[in-house]
Short mmCIF file of C-alpha atoms and ligand atoms in Angstrom, two decimals:
data_model
loop_
_atom_site.label_atom_id
_atom_site.label_comp_id
_atom_site.label_asym_id
_atom_site.label_seq_id
_atom_site.Cartn_x
_atom_site.Cartn_y
_atom_site.Cartn_z
CA MET A 1 92.44 102.37 113.62
CA LYS A 2 94.41 105.44 112.48
CA ILE A 3 98.16 106.11 113.49
CA ALA A 4 100.09 109.12 112.87
CA PHE A 5 103.76 110.15 113.70
CA SER A 6 104.47 113.19 114.77
CA LYS A 7 107.14 115.76 116.78
CA ILE A 8 107.03 115.39 120.69
CA ALA A 9 104.31 117.89 122.13
CA ILE A 10 102.23 116.52 125.16
CA PRO A 11 98.68 117.83 124.06
CA ALA A 12 96.74 119.60 126.62
CA GLN A 13 93.71 117.17 126.86
CA GLY A 14 92.60 113.61 126.65
CA ALA A 15 94.98 110.59 127.16
CA VAL A 16 98.63 110.76 127.34
CA ILE A 17 101.02 107.37 127.49
CA LEU A 18 104.39 108.35 128.86
CA PRO A 19 107.10 105.41 128.59
CA VAL A 20 109.28 105.26 132.15
CA GLY A 21 112.79 103.62 132.08
CA ASP A 22 114.29 101.49 134.73
CA GLY A 23 114.37 103.42 138.27
CA GLY A 24 111.34 105.30 137.09
CA ARG A 25 113.22 107.42 134.86
CA LEU A 26 111.27 109.96 133.19
CA GLY A 27 111.82 111.82 129.50
CA PRO A 28 111.95 115.18 129.08
CA ALA A 29 108.79 116.10 128.36
CA ALA A 30 107.07 113.44 130.90
CA GLY A 31 109.53 115.24 133.40
CA ALA A 32 108.13 118.78 132.34
CA LEU A 33 104.73 117.23 132.94
CA ASP A 34 105.47 116.08 136.31
CA LYS A 35 106.82 119.24 137.07
CA ARG A 36 103.94 121.11 135.92
CA THR A 37 101.51 119.16 138.02
CA GLY A 38 103.61 119.45 141.17
CA GLY A 39 104.92 115.90 141.20
CA ALA A 40 101.80 114.08 140.56
CA LEU A 41 103.54 111.38 138.37
CA SER A 42 106.32 110.86 140.32
CA ARG A 43 104.15 110.67 143.58
CA ALA A 44 101.78 107.93 141.83
CA MET A 45 104.94 105.97 141.10
CA LYS A 46 106.11 105.88 144.62
CA VAL A 47 102.89 105.29 146.07
CA ALA A 48 102.37 102.28 143.79
CA ASP A 49 105.80 101.20 144.06
CA PHE A 50 106.22 101.42 139.99
CA ARG A 51 109.81 101.31 138.96
CA GLY A 52 109.46 101.33 135.13
CA LYS A 53 109.81 97.22 134.67
CA ARG A 54 109.32 96.72 131.44
CA GLU A 55 105.75 96.07 130.51
CA LYS A 56 104.07 97.16 133.96
CA THR A 57 101.91 99.93 133.58
CA LEU A 58 100.26 102.46 136.05
CA THR A 59 97.27 104.71 135.36
CA ILE A 60 96.63 108.40 136.77
CA VAL A 61 93.41 109.35 136.11
CA VAL A 62 92.45 113.36 135.83
CA PRO A 63 95.84 114.27 137.00
CA ALA A 64 95.33 117.66 139.28
CA GLY A 65 96.10 120.91 137.41
CA THR A 66 95.98 119.18 133.89
CA LYS A 67 93.05 118.95 131.40
CA LEU A 68 94.13 115.37 130.95
CA SER A 69 91.92 112.25 131.11
CA ARG A 70 94.56 109.96 131.74
CA VAL A 71 97.92 109.56 131.88
CA VAL A 72 99.25 105.64 131.43
CA LEU A 73 102.82 105.05 132.87
CA VAL A 74 104.65 102.21 130.71
CA GLY A 75 107.34 100.89 132.04
CA VAL A 76 109.90 100.10 129.20
CA GLY A 77 113.09 99.03 131.29
CA ASP A 78 116.26 99.59 129.77
CA ALA A 79 115.11 101.94 126.82
CA LYS A 80 118.98 101.20 124.90
CA SER A 81 117.91 97.39 125.03
CA VAL A 82 114.21 97.89 123.06
CA ASP A 83 114.52 96.19 119.96
CA GLY A 84 111.77 95.70 117.25
CA MET A 85 110.03 92.57 119.38
CA ALA A 86 110.22 94.33 122.62
CA ALA A 87 108.64 97.51 121.27
CA GLU A 88 105.60 95.61 119.45
CA ARG A 89 105.25 94.02 122.88
CA LEU A 90 105.14 97.49 124.28
CA GLY A 91 102.67 98.62 121.98
CA ALA A 92 100.21 95.65 122.65
CA VAL A 93 100.14 96.41 126.52
CA MET A 94 99.80 100.23 125.38
CA PHE A 95 96.69 98.99 123.17
CA ASP A 96 95.19 97.55 126.57
CA ALA A 97 95.72 100.48 128.82
CA ALA A 98 94.33 102.81 126.02
CA ALA A 99 91.75 100.57 124.68
CA GLY A 100 89.10 102.60 126.67
CA ASP A 101 89.74 106.15 125.24
CA ALA A 102 88.62 107.32 121.49
CA GLY A 103 92.27 108.59 121.27
CA VAL A 104 95.71 108.56 122.87
CA ALA A 105 99.05 110.63 122.35
CA ILE A 106 102.29 108.05 122.93
CA VAL A 107 105.04 110.47 123.76
CA LEU A 108 108.03 108.68 123.24
CA ASP A 109 110.37 111.06 124.74
CA LEU A 110 113.02 108.17 126.26
CA PHE A 111 114.22 107.13 123.05
CA ASP A 112 116.27 109.82 121.59
CA GLY A 113 119.06 108.56 119.80
CA ILE A 114 118.43 105.12 120.32
CA ALA A 115 116.73 103.79 117.10
CA ALA A 116 113.69 105.76 117.91
CA GLY A 117 112.08 105.60 114.43
CA ALA A 118 112.16 102.02 114.52
CA VAL A 119 111.16 101.77 117.92
CA ALA A 120 108.01 104.33 117.37
CA ALA A 121 107.25 102.09 114.27
CA HIS A 122 107.29 98.65 116.20
CA ILE A 123 105.10 100.03 118.74
CA ALA A 124 102.53 101.09 116.17
CA GLY A 125 102.58 97.73 114.94
CA GLY A 126 102.31 96.16 118.55
CA LEU A 127 99.12 98.30 118.86
CA LEU A 128 97.58 97.21 115.55
CA GLN A 129 98.19 93.62 116.23
CA LYS A 130 96.49 93.47 119.79
CA SER A 131 93.64 96.12 118.06
CA TYR A 132 92.52 93.00 116.16
CA ARG A 133 89.06 91.36 116.66
CA PHE A 134 87.21 88.93 114.99
CA ALA A 135 83.80 90.29 115.28
CA LYS A 136 81.64 89.92 112.27
CA TYR A 137 79.25 87.59 113.47
CA ARG A 138 78.47 89.13 116.57
CA THR A 139 75.27 91.07 116.20
CA LYS A 140 75.22 92.08 120.09
CA GLU A 141 77.88 93.19 122.05
CA ASP A 142 78.22 95.33 125.44
CA GLU A 143 79.21 98.52 124.23
CA SER A 144 81.07 99.29 127.49
CA GLY A 145 83.57 96.07 126.78
CA LYS A 146 84.38 96.86 123.45
CA PRO A 147 87.54 98.70 122.53
CA LYS A 148 87.00 102.26 121.73
CA LEU A 149 90.55 103.15 120.56
CA LYS A 150 90.52 104.91 116.69
CA ASP A 151 93.29 107.64 116.83
CA VAL A 152 96.76 107.03 117.96
CA ASP A 153 99.43 109.94 117.73
CA ILE A 154 102.43 108.57 118.11
CA GLN A 155 104.95 111.34 118.98
CA THR A 156 108.76 110.89 118.60
CA GLY A 157 111.89 112.84 117.78
CA ALA A 158 112.33 110.56 114.59
CA ALA A 159 108.67 110.81 113.01
CA ALA A 160 109.93 110.78 109.42
CA GLU A 161 111.96 107.92 110.20
CA ALA A 162 109.18 106.06 111.90
CA LYS A 163 107.12 106.69 109.14
CA ARG A 164 109.27 105.35 106.44
CA MET A 165 109.97 102.07 108.81
CA PHE A 166 105.94 101.72 109.41
CA ILE A 167 105.64 100.75 105.96
CA ALA A 168 107.53 97.42 106.54
CA VAL A 169 105.87 97.23 109.68
CA SER A 170 102.12 97.64 108.31
CA ALA A 171 102.78 95.25 105.71
CA VAL A 172 103.42 92.78 108.13
CA VAL A 173 100.50 93.57 110.09
CA ASP A 174 98.45 93.31 107.15
CA GLY A 175 99.89 89.67 106.36
CA ILE A 176 99.02 88.65 110.17
CA PHE A 177 95.22 90.32 109.64
CA PHE A 178 94.71 88.18 106.23
CA THR A 179 95.99 85.06 108.23
CA ARG A 180 93.76 85.63 111.33
CA ASP A 181 91.04 86.14 109.38
CA LEU A 182 91.19 82.92 107.12
CA VAL A 183 92.02 81.07 110.34
CA SER A 184 89.17 82.49 112.44
CA GLU A 185 86.24 81.77 109.78
CA PRO A 186 84.15 78.90 110.29
CA ALA A 187 84.48 75.92 107.91
CA ASN A 188 81.16 76.66 106.50
CA VAL A 189 82.70 79.87 105.59
CA ILE A 190 86.01 79.04 104.61
CA TYR A 191 86.55 75.50 102.62
CA PRO A 192 88.78 74.79 99.89
CA ALA A 193 87.18 76.78 96.80
CA SER A 194 86.07 80.10 99.27
CA PHE A 195 89.95 79.91 100.63
CA ALA A 196 90.86 79.85 97.32
CA ALA A 197 88.58 82.70 96.05
CA ARG A 198 89.97 84.85 99.36
CA ALA A 199 93.63 84.28 98.05
CA ARG A 200 92.54 85.66 94.45
CA GLU A 201 92.30 88.97 96.26
CA LEU A 202 96.17 88.95 96.59
CA ALA A 203 96.28 89.59 92.72
CA LYS A 204 95.68 93.23 93.78
CA ASP A 205 98.75 92.94 95.78
CA GLY A 206 100.72 92.01 92.56
CA ILE A 207 100.66 88.23 93.61
CA LYS A 208 100.41 85.97 90.87
CA VAL A 209 97.62 83.15 91.66
CA GLU A 210 96.43 79.73 90.21
CA VAL A 211 94.24 77.30 91.37
CA LEU A 212 94.36 73.88 90.52
CA GLY A 213 90.58 71.87 90.78
CA GLU A 214 90.44 68.16 91.20
CA ALA A 215 90.77 67.41 87.75
CA GLN A 216 94.05 68.75 86.97
CA MET A 217 95.06 67.34 90.39
CA LYS A 218 93.92 63.91 88.95
CA LYS A 219 96.02 64.28 85.91
CA LEU A 220 99.11 65.41 88.04
CA GLY A 221 98.55 61.89 89.82
CA MET A 222 97.86 63.29 93.35
CA GLY A 223 96.25 60.31 94.67
CA SER A 224 97.52 61.25 98.19
CA LEU A 225 95.95 64.76 98.42
CA LEU A 226 92.44 63.83 96.31
CA GLY A 227 91.99 60.74 98.76
CA VAL A 228 92.05 63.10 101.62
CA GLY A 229 89.20 65.27 100.02
CA GLN A 230 87.34 62.51 98.35
CA GLY A 231 84.58 62.14 101.06
CA SER A 232 83.86 65.73 100.76
CA GLU A 233 81.21 67.68 99.12
CA ARG A 234 83.74 70.81 98.54
CA GLU A 235 85.82 70.23 96.04
CA SER A 236 89.69 69.99 96.85
CA GLN A 237 92.22 72.89 95.51
CA LEU A 238 95.97 73.38 95.01
CA LEU A 239 96.23 76.94 95.38
CA VAL A 240 99.70 78.59 93.91
CA MET A 241 100.87 82.06 94.87
CA ARG A 242 103.95 83.39 93.17
CA TRP A 243 105.85 86.78 94.39
CA ASP A 244 108.67 87.42 91.87
CA GLY A 245 110.22 90.34 93.30
CA ALA A 246 113.49 89.62 92.67
CA GLY A 247 112.62 88.97 88.89
CA LYS A 248 114.70 86.41 87.03
CA SER A 249 118.02 87.49 88.34
CA GLY A 250 116.39 86.54 91.85
CA GLY A 251 116.98 82.51 90.57
CA ALA A 252 115.36 79.89 92.40
CA PRO A 253 112.33 80.73 94.51
CA LEU A 254 111.98 79.77 98.27
CA ALA A 255 109.06 77.33 98.50
CA VAL A 256 106.60 77.98 101.21
CA VAL A 257 103.80 75.17 101.73
CA GLY A 258 100.71 74.96 103.97
CA LYS A 259 98.46 72.56 105.08
CA GLY A 260 94.83 73.87 104.33
CA VAL A 261 92.69 71.38 105.80
CA CYS A 262 89.57 73.48 105.86
CA PHE A 263 87.98 71.15 108.68
CA ASP A 264 89.69 67.68 109.85
CA THR A 265 86.72 65.66 111.00
CA GLY A 266 89.17 62.71 111.03
CA GLY A 267 87.33 61.19 108.23
CA ILE A 268 86.25 57.50 108.94
CA SER A 269 88.70 57.53 111.62
CA LEU A 270 86.76 60.11 113.18
CA LYS A 271 87.83 62.21 115.82
CA THR A 272 85.65 62.36 119.44
CA PRO A 273 83.74 65.38 119.58
CA PRO A 274 85.14 67.47 122.21
CA GLY A 275 87.29 69.95 120.58
CA MET A 276 86.42 68.88 117.08
CA TRP A 277 85.28 71.89 116.38
CA ASP A 278 88.43 73.76 116.68
CA MET A 279 89.60 71.43 113.39
CA LYS A 280 88.31 74.73 111.83
CA TRP A 281 91.50 75.77 112.34
CA ASP A 282 93.39 73.11 110.88
CA MET A 283 94.20 75.25 107.38
CA ALA A 284 96.28 77.68 109.69
CA GLY A 285 99.60 76.73 107.78
CA ALA A 286 97.91 77.56 104.55
CA GLY A 287 96.36 80.78 106.04
CA ILE A 288 100.10 81.44 107.24
CA VAL A 289 101.28 80.95 103.79
CA ALA A 290 98.85 83.50 102.06
CA GLY A 291 99.38 86.10 104.90
CA LEU A 292 102.93 85.73 104.07
CA MET A 293 102.56 86.48 100.40
CA ARG A 294 100.32 89.44 101.11
CA THR A 295 103.42 90.92 103.38
CA LEU A 296 105.86 90.02 101.21
CA ALA A 297 103.85 92.03 98.15
CA ARG A 298 103.04 94.92 100.49
CA ARG A 299 106.60 95.61 101.03
CA LYS A 300 107.88 94.97 97.90
CA ALA A 301 110.16 92.41 99.12
CA LYS A 302 113.25 91.80 96.50
CA VAL A 303 112.65 88.05 96.85
CA ASN A 304 110.91 85.14 94.82
CA VAL A 305 108.83 83.08 97.07
CA VAL A 306 106.17 80.61 95.72
CA GLY A 307 103.65 79.93 98.31
CA LEU A 308 101.35 76.75 97.70
CA CYS A 309 98.38 75.23 99.52
CA GLY A 310 96.81 72.13 99.84
CA LEU A 311 93.42 72.93 100.48
CA VAL A 312 90.84 70.07 101.32
CA GLU A 313 88.01 69.25 103.58
CA ASN A 314 88.40 65.58 105.80
CA MET A 315 84.85 64.14 105.90
CA PRO A 316 83.86 60.78 106.69
CA ASP A 317 81.01 59.86 103.79
CA GLY A 318 80.00 56.87 101.75
CA ARG A 319 82.58 57.83 99.23
CA ALA A 320 85.37 58.62 101.92
CA GLN A 321 88.40 56.75 101.67
CA ARG A 322 88.50 54.13 104.35
CA PRO A 323 91.46 53.14 106.89
CA GLY A 324 93.83 50.80 104.72
CA ASP A 325 92.93 51.97 101.48
CA VAL A 326 95.87 52.49 99.34
CA VAL A 327 96.83 55.47 97.28
CA THR A 328 99.25 56.39 94.88
CA SER A 329 100.91 59.72 95.36
CA MET A 330 102.42 62.26 92.51
CA SER A 331 105.84 60.98 93.36
CA GLY A 332 104.99 57.40 92.13
CA GLN A 333 105.25 56.31 95.93
CA THR A 334 102.16 54.19 97.48
CA ILE A 335 100.62 54.73 100.65
CA GLU A 336 98.65 52.78 102.85
CA VAL A 337 96.37 54.98 104.57
CA GLN A 338 96.18 53.07 107.99
CA ASN A 339 94.55 56.34 109.88
CA THR A 340 92.42 58.63 107.79
CA ASP A 341 93.05 61.31 110.45
CA ALA A 342 96.92 61.57 109.70
CA GLU A 343 95.64 63.42 106.77
CA GLY A 344 98.06 66.62 106.97
CA ARG A 345 100.82 64.76 105.87
CA LEU A 346 98.66 62.91 102.78
CA VAL A 347 98.14 66.33 101.63
CA LEU A 348 101.75 67.69 102.00
CA ALA A 349 103.15 65.11 100.29
CA ASP A 350 101.63 65.56 96.89
CA VAL A 351 101.97 69.48 97.33
CA VAL A 352 105.51 69.41 98.42
CA TRP A 353 106.52 66.85 95.34
CA TYR A 354 104.78 69.47 92.95
CA ALA A 355 106.55 72.31 94.55
CA GLN A 356 109.86 70.61 93.74
CA GLU A 357 108.91 69.46 90.31
CA ARG A 358 107.35 72.71 89.21
CA PHE A 359 109.72 75.29 90.62
CA LYS A 360 113.03 73.77 91.71
CA PRO A 361 113.01 75.97 94.80
CA SER A 362 115.88 77.01 96.66
CA ALA A 363 114.59 75.43 99.66
CA VAL A 364 110.99 74.03 101.04
CA VAL A 365 109.38 75.15 103.91
CA ASP A 366 106.18 73.68 104.85
CA LEU A 367 103.70 74.84 107.74
CA ALA A 368 101.43 72.52 109.32
CA THR A 369 99.10 72.13 112.26
CA LEU A 370 100.14 68.43 111.94
CA THR A 371 100.21 66.42 115.17
CA GLY A 372 98.70 66.84 118.82
CA ALA A 373 101.77 65.35 120.09
CA ILE A 374 103.67 68.40 119.14
CA ILE A 375 100.79 70.20 121.57
CA GLN A 376 101.90 67.56 124.09
CA THR A 377 105.75 68.23 123.86
CA PHE A 378 105.63 71.96 123.59
CA ASN A 379 102.36 73.48 124.72
CA ASP A 380 101.96 76.59 123.34
CA HIS A 381 105.65 77.89 123.76
CA TYR A 382 107.40 76.55 121.00
CA ALA A 383 106.53 74.98 117.54
CA GLY A 384 108.57 71.83 116.52
CA LEU A 385 111.42 72.38 113.79
CA PHE A 386 112.41 69.59 111.47
CA ALA A 387 114.65 69.66 108.92
CA ASN A 388 117.53 67.94 106.41
CA ASP A 389 119.38 70.89 106.45
CA ASP A 390 121.48 72.30 109.71
CA ASP A 391 121.97 75.48 108.01
CA LEU A 392 118.54 76.16 106.99
CA ALA A 393 117.32 75.00 110.28
CA GLN A 394 119.69 77.16 112.22
CA ARG A 395 118.47 80.08 110.09
CA LEU A 396 114.65 79.77 110.99
CA GLY A 397 115.43 79.26 114.48
CA ALA A 398 117.41 82.66 114.56
CA ALA A 399 114.52 84.37 112.69
CA GLY A 400 111.98 83.00 115.27
CA LYS A 401 114.01 84.37 118.11
CA THR A 402 114.30 87.57 116.85
CA VAL A 403 110.60 88.02 116.62
CA GLY A 404 109.78 86.09 119.43
CA GLU A 405 108.08 83.20 117.49
CA ARG A 406 109.80 80.35 118.89
CA LEU A 407 111.33 77.15 117.20
CA TRP A 408 112.61 73.97 118.97
CA ARG A 409 114.41 71.55 116.78
CA MET A 410 113.69 67.78 117.01
CA PRO A 411 115.15 64.63 115.98
CA MET A 412 114.76 62.89 113.17
CA GLY A 413 116.30 59.38 111.71
CA ASP A 414 116.27 56.29 110.24
CA GLU A 415 114.84 54.65 113.50
CA TYR A 416 111.41 56.66 113.16
CA ASP A 417 111.34 56.18 109.45
CA ARG A 418 111.17 52.37 109.67
CA GLU A 419 107.93 52.83 111.73
CA LEU A 420 106.22 53.57 108.56
CA LYS A 421 106.93 50.42 107.13
CA SER A 422 103.99 48.81 105.15
CA LEU A 423 102.78 45.20 104.45
CA ILE A 424 101.70 46.22 101.12
CA ALA A 425 102.78 49.42 100.05
CA ASP A 426 105.77 51.84 100.05
CA MET A 427 104.77 52.93 103.30
CA LYS A 428 102.00 53.32 105.69
CA ASN A 429 100.60 57.07 106.96
CA ILE A 430 101.02 56.54 110.84
CA GLY A 431 104.12 55.11 112.95
CA SER A 432 103.52 53.36 116.39
CA GLY A 433 102.21 56.21 117.85
CA LYS A 434 105.07 57.07 119.90
CA GLY A 435 106.95 60.20 118.79
CA GLY A 436 104.39 61.08 116.43
CA SER A 437 105.50 64.19 115.72
CA ILE A 438 108.84 62.97 114.67
CA THR A 439 107.12 60.21 112.29
CA ALA A 440 104.95 62.63 110.93
CA ALA A 441 107.75 64.47 109.85
CA GLN A 442 109.64 61.44 108.59
CA PHE A 443 106.71 60.88 106.33
CA ILE A 444 106.75 64.12 104.90
CA GLN A 445 110.61 63.91 104.00
CA ARG A 446 110.07 60.42 101.86
CA PHE A 447 108.77 63.49 99.47
CA ILE A 448 111.89 65.50 99.45
CA ARG A 449 114.14 64.83 96.66
CA LYS A 450 117.85 64.26 97.52
CA GLY A 451 119.44 67.92 97.48
CA THR A 452 116.57 69.99 98.46
CA ALA A 453 116.72 71.66 101.74
CA TRP A 454 113.52 71.13 103.59
CA ALA A 455 112.33 72.41 106.86
CA HIS A 456 109.04 71.37 108.45
CA LEU A 457 107.21 73.58 111.08
CA ASP A 458 104.57 71.38 113.39
CA ILE A 459 102.85 74.64 114.46
CA ALA A 460 99.56 72.94 115.73
CA GLY A 461 100.31 74.35 119.54
CA VAL A 462 100.89 77.99 118.57
CA VAL A 463 98.18 79.27 115.84
CA TRP A 464 95.23 79.23 118.23
CA ASN A 465 95.45 80.71 121.59
CA GLU A 466 92.01 80.42 123.99
CA LYS A 467 93.66 83.07 126.48
CA GLY A 468 95.23 84.54 123.86
CA THR A 469 98.96 86.11 123.49
CA VAL A 470 101.04 89.45 124.41
CA LEU A 471 100.13 90.44 120.68
CA SER A 472 96.79 88.86 120.22
CA ALA A 473 93.16 88.43 121.56
CA PRO A 474 91.59 84.96 122.25
CA GLY A 475 91.66 83.04 118.94
CA ALA A 476 94.09 83.13 115.79
CA THR A 477 97.41 84.57 117.03
CA GLY A 478 98.55 84.85 113.07
CA PHE A 479 101.99 82.70 114.46
CA GLY A 480 104.28 82.30 111.49
CA VAL A 481 103.83 85.58 109.39
CA ARG A 482 106.41 87.63 111.20
CA LEU A 483 108.77 84.51 111.38
CA LEU A 484 108.80 83.76 107.85
CA ASN A 485 108.98 87.78 106.93
CA GLN A 486 112.47 87.84 109.13
CA PHE A 487 113.44 84.56 107.74
CA VAL A 488 113.20 85.91 103.64
CA ALA A 489 114.10 89.33 105.21
CA ASP A 490 117.30 88.14 106.88
CA ASN A 491 118.62 85.44 104.48
CA TYR A 492 117.24 86.52 100.87
CA GLU A 493 117.13 90.40 100.35
CA LYS A 494 120.75 91.06 100.94
N1 BES B 501 94.77 68.12 112.58
C1 BES B 501 95.29 67.15 113.33
C2 BES B 501 96.42 67.50 114.54
C3 BES B 501 96.01 68.58 115.49
C4 BES B 501 95.36 68.08 116.60
C5 BES B 501 95.93 69.93 115.29
C6 BES B 501 95.10 68.90 117.85
C7 BES B 501 95.90 70.66 116.24
C8 BES B 501 95.15 70.51 117.41
C9 BES B 501 95.95 66.05 112.39
O1 BES B 501 95.36 65.69 111.15
C10 BES B 501 95.68 64.79 113.40
O2 BES B 501 94.70 64.40 113.29
N2 BES B 501 96.78 64.15 113.73
C11 BES B 501 96.97 62.97 114.43
C12 BES B 501 97.86 62.14 114.24
C13 BES B 501 97.57 60.31 114.46
C14 BES B 501 96.26 60.22 113.94
C15 BES B 501 98.76 59.71 113.93
C16 BES B 501 97.26 63.23 116.13
O3 BES B 501 97.49 64.10 116.03
O4 BES B 501 96.49 62.79 116.78
MN1 MN B 502 93.77 64.72 111.14
ZN1 ZN B 503 94.37 67.52 110.33
#
């Protein structure tokens, strides 16, 4: 899709989108069109009882006295209160309303003087996010149902400002698309080595990419991660991506760690068939980390961030690890693997430890589709937030609120940690089965050093959506890229 920003001038032909404020308020250009058409817009609003409520739409086809194909009225509610997130949502609504046309002019004549540039840039961002389709494996598709929109002309009184702000917005969109591509791919296409190969493309954005194989991880003592990948024909990989946008003076980096289980069968503790296919997206945490790196690099963020992904495939096999096996993690702590399906924490244990050892980060944030229990808790409305640091938790929660990717803090404590006691090793990898998201978080915390600020996001409920969300078609949502980008912008770039 091609996006242009230009000054306000309703075209004579084609499709036009016009924002409508509370009570059916039209901007000056829309008002003039209404006059020219003998009140076609205001009469249509009246008949349809359309009052400009935010995200409501009303389409008027071939309005008399014009050569326009259609005018889509999009309610924006109180125009003054349209912030970046609201504008992105409006952009997505506009995409859906205009997807049937090849081109559309979006005439933002209601936002003069009120962050008009930002509103225009974020509307563009929302349009793009909603336009994403993962269609590469469709060999036949009904042309009539396919979105046709190619050219979008966003008209605003602040076109120069919009263009400038769109640089950062489109960097975020690029990151989200990179994430969605990785998450959508099936596991015969994206496995540890091919994930790492795709991440190497980030070198073109200025990211330093390193990939460690099994021999190197063995030397480092990563018995916990390696145990998970032991039953797979695919070699496990540790992916390290560095963006040093703040240089030496920027100090210790923020470490962002992703669970990258490219397929989770459960291993010998095999899952049941229904829904097993969706364990192809058990690498979404890693996908988000890779997408975030692209975003930070493309908008040249003045921050040092290291992204680390533990990439494995969890398979049942003659060589697979068995329930009850004891492995030794890089930290030296031993783990009794009572359930091979609780594998994400085993992967993260070694990766967060490695991150702390090597990079001495200012904070560690991990993202993982870690537990089914978090879906029982929040459905797809919130990701679970766990942290050993109130300040870090607050900042993440605030960033999530800003971009509409909501987090809810969960409790932690000794009473949960105790459940990880093992008869023969330092810990086991499952608790009682109750409060499972919390015992999973407690497990990871055992690999966080005293004094390291750490937060864990359990994203199992929010990275894939069968129905689609406001900003994404059914499938991969890209949740987390906007959130962490906002978190970085708010806290590390001042
Ligand atoms: N990847 C799953 C968690 C998951 C389930 C993510 C459904 C997305 C949708 C994870 O590896 C897992 O299997 N967790 C187990 C842990 C249990 C064995 C302690 C779970 O949640 O059932
Ligand atoms: Mn599992
Ligand atoms: Zn898993």
